[in-house]
mmCIF file of C-alpha atoms in Angstrom:
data_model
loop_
_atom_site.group_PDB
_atom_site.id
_atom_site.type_symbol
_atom_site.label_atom_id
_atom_site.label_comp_id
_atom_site.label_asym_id
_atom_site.label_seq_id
_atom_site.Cartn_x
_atom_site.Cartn_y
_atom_site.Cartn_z
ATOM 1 C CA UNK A 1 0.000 0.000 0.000
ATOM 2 C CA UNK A 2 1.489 3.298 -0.893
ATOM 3 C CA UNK A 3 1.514 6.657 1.627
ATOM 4 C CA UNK A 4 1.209 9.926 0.150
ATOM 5 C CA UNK A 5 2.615 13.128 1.358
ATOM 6 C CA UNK A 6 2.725 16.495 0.182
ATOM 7 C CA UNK A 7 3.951 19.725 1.086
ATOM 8 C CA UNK A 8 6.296 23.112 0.333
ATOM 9 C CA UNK A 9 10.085 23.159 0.622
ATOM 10 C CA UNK A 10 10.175 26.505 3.065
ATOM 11 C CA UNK A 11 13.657 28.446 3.726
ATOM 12 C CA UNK A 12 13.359 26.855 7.111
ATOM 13 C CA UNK A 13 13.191 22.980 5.998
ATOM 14 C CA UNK A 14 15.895 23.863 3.542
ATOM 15 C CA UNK A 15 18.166 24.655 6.349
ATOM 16 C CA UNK A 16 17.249 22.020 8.183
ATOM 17 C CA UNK A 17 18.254 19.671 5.776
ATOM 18 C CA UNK A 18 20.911 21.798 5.344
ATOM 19 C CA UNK A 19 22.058 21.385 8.871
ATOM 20 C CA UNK A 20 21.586 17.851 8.827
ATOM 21 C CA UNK A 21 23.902 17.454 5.983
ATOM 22 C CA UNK A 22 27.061 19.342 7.121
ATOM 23 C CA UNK A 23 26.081 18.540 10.906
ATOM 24 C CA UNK A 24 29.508 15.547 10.707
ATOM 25 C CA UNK A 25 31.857 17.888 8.601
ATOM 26 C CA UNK A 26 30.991 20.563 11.241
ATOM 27 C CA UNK A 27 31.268 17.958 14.670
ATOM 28 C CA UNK A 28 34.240 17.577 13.180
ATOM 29 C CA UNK A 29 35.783 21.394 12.314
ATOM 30 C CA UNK A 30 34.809 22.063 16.006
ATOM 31 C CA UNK A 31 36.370 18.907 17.151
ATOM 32 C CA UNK A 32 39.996 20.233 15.018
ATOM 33 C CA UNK A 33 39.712 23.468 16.090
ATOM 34 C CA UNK A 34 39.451 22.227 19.808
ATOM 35 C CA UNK A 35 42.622 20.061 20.029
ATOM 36 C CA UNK A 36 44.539 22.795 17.847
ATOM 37 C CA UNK A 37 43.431 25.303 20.694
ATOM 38 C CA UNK A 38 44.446 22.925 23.401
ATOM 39 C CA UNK A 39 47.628 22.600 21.507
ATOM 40 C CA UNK A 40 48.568 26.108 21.783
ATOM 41 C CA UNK A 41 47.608 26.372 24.933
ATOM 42 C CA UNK A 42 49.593 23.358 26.231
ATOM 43 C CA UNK A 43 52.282 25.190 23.723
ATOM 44 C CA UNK A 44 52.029 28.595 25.582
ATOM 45 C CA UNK A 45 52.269 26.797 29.402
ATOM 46 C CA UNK A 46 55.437 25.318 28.030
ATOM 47 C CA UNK A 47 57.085 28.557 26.582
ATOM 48 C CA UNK A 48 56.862 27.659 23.362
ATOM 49 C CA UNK A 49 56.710 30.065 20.937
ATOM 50 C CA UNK A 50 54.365 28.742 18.799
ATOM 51 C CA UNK A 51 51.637 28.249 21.350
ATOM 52 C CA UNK A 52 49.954 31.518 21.187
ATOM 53 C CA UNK A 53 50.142 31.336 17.003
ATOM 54 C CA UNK A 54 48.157 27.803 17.703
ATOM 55 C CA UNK A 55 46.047 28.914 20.722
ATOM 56 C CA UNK A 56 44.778 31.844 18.334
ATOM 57 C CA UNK A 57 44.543 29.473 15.252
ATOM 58 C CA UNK A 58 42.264 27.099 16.992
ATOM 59 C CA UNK A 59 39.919 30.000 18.613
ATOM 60 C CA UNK A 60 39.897 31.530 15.357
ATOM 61 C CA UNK A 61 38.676 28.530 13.504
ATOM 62 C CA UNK A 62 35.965 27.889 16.251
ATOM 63 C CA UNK A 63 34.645 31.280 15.804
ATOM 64 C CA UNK A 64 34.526 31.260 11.795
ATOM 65 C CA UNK A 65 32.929 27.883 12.217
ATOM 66 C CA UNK A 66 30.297 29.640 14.938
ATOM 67 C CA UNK A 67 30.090 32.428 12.277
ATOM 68 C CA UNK A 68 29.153 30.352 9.598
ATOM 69 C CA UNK A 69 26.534 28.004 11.205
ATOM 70 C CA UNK A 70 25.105 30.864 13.036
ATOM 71 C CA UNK A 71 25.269 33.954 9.784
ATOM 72 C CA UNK A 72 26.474 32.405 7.015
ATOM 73 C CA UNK A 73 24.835 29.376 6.225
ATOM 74 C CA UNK A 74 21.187 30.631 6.737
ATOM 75 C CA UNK A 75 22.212 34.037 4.739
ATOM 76 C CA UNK A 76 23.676 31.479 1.878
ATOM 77 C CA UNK A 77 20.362 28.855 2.212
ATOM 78 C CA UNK A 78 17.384 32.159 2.028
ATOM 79 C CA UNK A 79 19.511 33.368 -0.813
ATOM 80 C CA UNK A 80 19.509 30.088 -2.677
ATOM 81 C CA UNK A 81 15.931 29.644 -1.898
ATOM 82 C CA UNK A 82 15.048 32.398 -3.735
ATOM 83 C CA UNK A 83 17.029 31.880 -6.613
ATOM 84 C CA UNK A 84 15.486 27.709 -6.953
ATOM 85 C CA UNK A 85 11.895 28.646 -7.819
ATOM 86 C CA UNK A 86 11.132 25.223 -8.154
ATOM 87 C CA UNK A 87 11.429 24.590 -4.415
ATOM 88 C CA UNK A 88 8.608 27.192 -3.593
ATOM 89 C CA UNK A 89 6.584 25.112 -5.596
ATOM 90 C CA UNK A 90 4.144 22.168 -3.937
ATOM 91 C CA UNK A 91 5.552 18.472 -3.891
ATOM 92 C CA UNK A 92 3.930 15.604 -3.762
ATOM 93 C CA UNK A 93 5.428 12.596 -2.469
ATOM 94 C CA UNK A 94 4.115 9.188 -2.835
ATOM 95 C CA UNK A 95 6.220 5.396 -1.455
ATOM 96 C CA UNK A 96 6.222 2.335 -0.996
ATOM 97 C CA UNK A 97 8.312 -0.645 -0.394
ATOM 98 C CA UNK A 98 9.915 -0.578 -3.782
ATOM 99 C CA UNK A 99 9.942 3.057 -5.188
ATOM 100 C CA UNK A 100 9.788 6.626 -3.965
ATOM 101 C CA UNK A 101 8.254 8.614 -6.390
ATOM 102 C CA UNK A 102 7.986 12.799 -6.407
ATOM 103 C CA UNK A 103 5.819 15.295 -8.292
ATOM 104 C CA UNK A 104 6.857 18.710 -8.368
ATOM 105 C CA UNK A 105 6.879 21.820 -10.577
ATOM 106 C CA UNK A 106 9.465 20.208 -13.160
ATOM 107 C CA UNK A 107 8.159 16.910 -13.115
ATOM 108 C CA UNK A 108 7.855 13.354 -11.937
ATOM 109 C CA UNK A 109 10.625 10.950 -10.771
ATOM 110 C CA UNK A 110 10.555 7.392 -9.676
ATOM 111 C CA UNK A 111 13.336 5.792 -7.842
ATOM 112 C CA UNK A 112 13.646 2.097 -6.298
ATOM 113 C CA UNK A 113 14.718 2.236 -2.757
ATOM 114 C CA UNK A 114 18.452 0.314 -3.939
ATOM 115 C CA UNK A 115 19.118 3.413 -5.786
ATOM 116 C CA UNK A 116 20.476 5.607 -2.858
ATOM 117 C CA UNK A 117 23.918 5.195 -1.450
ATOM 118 C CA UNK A 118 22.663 6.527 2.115
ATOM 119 C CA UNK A 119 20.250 8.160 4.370
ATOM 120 C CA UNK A 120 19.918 10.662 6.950
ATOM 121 C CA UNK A 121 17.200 11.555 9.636
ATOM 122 C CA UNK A 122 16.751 13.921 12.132
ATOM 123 C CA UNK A 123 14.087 15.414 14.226
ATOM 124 C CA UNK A 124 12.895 17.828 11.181
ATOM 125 C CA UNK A 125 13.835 15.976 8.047
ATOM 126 C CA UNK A 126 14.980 12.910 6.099
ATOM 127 C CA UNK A 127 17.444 13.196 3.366
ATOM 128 C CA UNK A 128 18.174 10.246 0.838
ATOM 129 C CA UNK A 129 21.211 10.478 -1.071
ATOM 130 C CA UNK A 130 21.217 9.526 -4.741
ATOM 131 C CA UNK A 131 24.934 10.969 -4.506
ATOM 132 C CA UNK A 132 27.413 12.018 -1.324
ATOM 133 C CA UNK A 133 26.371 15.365 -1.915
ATOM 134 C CA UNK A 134 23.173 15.220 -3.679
ATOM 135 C CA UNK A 135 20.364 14.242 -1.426
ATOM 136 C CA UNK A 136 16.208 14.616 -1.543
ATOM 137 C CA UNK A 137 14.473 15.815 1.421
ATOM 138 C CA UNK A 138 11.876 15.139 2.693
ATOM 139 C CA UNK A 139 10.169 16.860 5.628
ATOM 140 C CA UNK A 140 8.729 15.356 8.781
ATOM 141 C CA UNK A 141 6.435 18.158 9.047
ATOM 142 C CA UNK A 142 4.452 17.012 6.189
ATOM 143 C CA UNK A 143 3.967 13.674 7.359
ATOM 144 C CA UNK A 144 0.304 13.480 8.720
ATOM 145 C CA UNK A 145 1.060 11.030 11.428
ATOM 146 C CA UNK A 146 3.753 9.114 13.174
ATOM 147 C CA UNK A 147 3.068 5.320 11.724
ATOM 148 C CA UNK A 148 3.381 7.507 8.139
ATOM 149 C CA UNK A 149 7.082 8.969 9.555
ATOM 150 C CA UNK A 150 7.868 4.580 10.619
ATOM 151 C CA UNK A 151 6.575 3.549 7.580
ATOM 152 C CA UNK A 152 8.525 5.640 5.642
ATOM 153 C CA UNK A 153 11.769 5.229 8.021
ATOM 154 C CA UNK A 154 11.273 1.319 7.314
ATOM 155 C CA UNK A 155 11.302 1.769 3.852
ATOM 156 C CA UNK A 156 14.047 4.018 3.749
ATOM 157 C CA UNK A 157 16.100 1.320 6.142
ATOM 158 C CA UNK A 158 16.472 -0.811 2.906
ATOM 159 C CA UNK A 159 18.977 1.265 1.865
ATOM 160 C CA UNK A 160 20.900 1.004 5.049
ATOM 161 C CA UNK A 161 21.088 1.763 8.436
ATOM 162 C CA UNK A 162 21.100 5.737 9.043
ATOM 163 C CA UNK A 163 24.345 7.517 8.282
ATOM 164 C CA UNK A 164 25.283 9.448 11.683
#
């Protein structure tokens, strides 16, 4: 038996799946930027010279990273909402255990579950990559119940467990 959802892509979900994509390459920048700080600092309680270079390297990099999570991405994601049309547009999203199929202002598309590579989920979204960096998303918010949100997350586990 097939589900059916359908919705809008708002600024707000596309961030959210934004988020969700870069939230491991950002754990990580954070994580760098951390030990590089603790670096200098163990650098500057040794009299090293470098150690204030490092400290300041690593506090740097966790405030551009802050920056951009906080100002840049969001600026970058309203901007490139406005510029995709297609994404104001209404979807329509219809599954089952063999294909996902979407409807949207360009057209139709049918894909069997065994052609992503990976999937994603977090409290807002799902993403399903066809690609490492090319994904579809699809919102929990448009999901009318949650045995529509397990269905779909079984369906979705044939491609794999969820990638972290």
């Amino acid at each position: 038996m097939a589900n059916t959802v359908s919705g809008r892509i708002t600024p707000t979900i596309y961030l959210q799946a934004q988020q969700l994509h870069r939230a491991r390459a950002v754990r990580i920048a954070y994580l760098c930027c951390a030990v590089l700080a603790l670096a200098g600092a163990v650098g500057i309680a040794l009299a090293y010279r470098w150690g204030l270079v490092v400290l300041a390297a690593g506090i740097g990099g966790l405030l551009g990273q802050w920056i951009a999570e906080k100002f840049y991405v969001p600026y970058k994601v309203n901007k490139l909402h406005g510029q995709y049309k297609d994404l104001s547009g209404a979807f329509t999203m219809t599954w089952d255990a063999q294909h996902l199929q979407g409807q949207g202002p360009s057209g139709r598309s049918q894909r069997p579950w065994a052609d992503y590579c990976k999937w994603k989920e977090d409290r807002h979204v799902f993403l399903l990559y066809i690609a490492d960096n090319l994904y579809e998303v699809m919102p929990k918010a448009w999901f009318a119940d949650t045995a529509a949100v397990d269905d779909f997350r079984q369906c979705a586990s044939q491609i794999g467990p969820p990638t972290p």
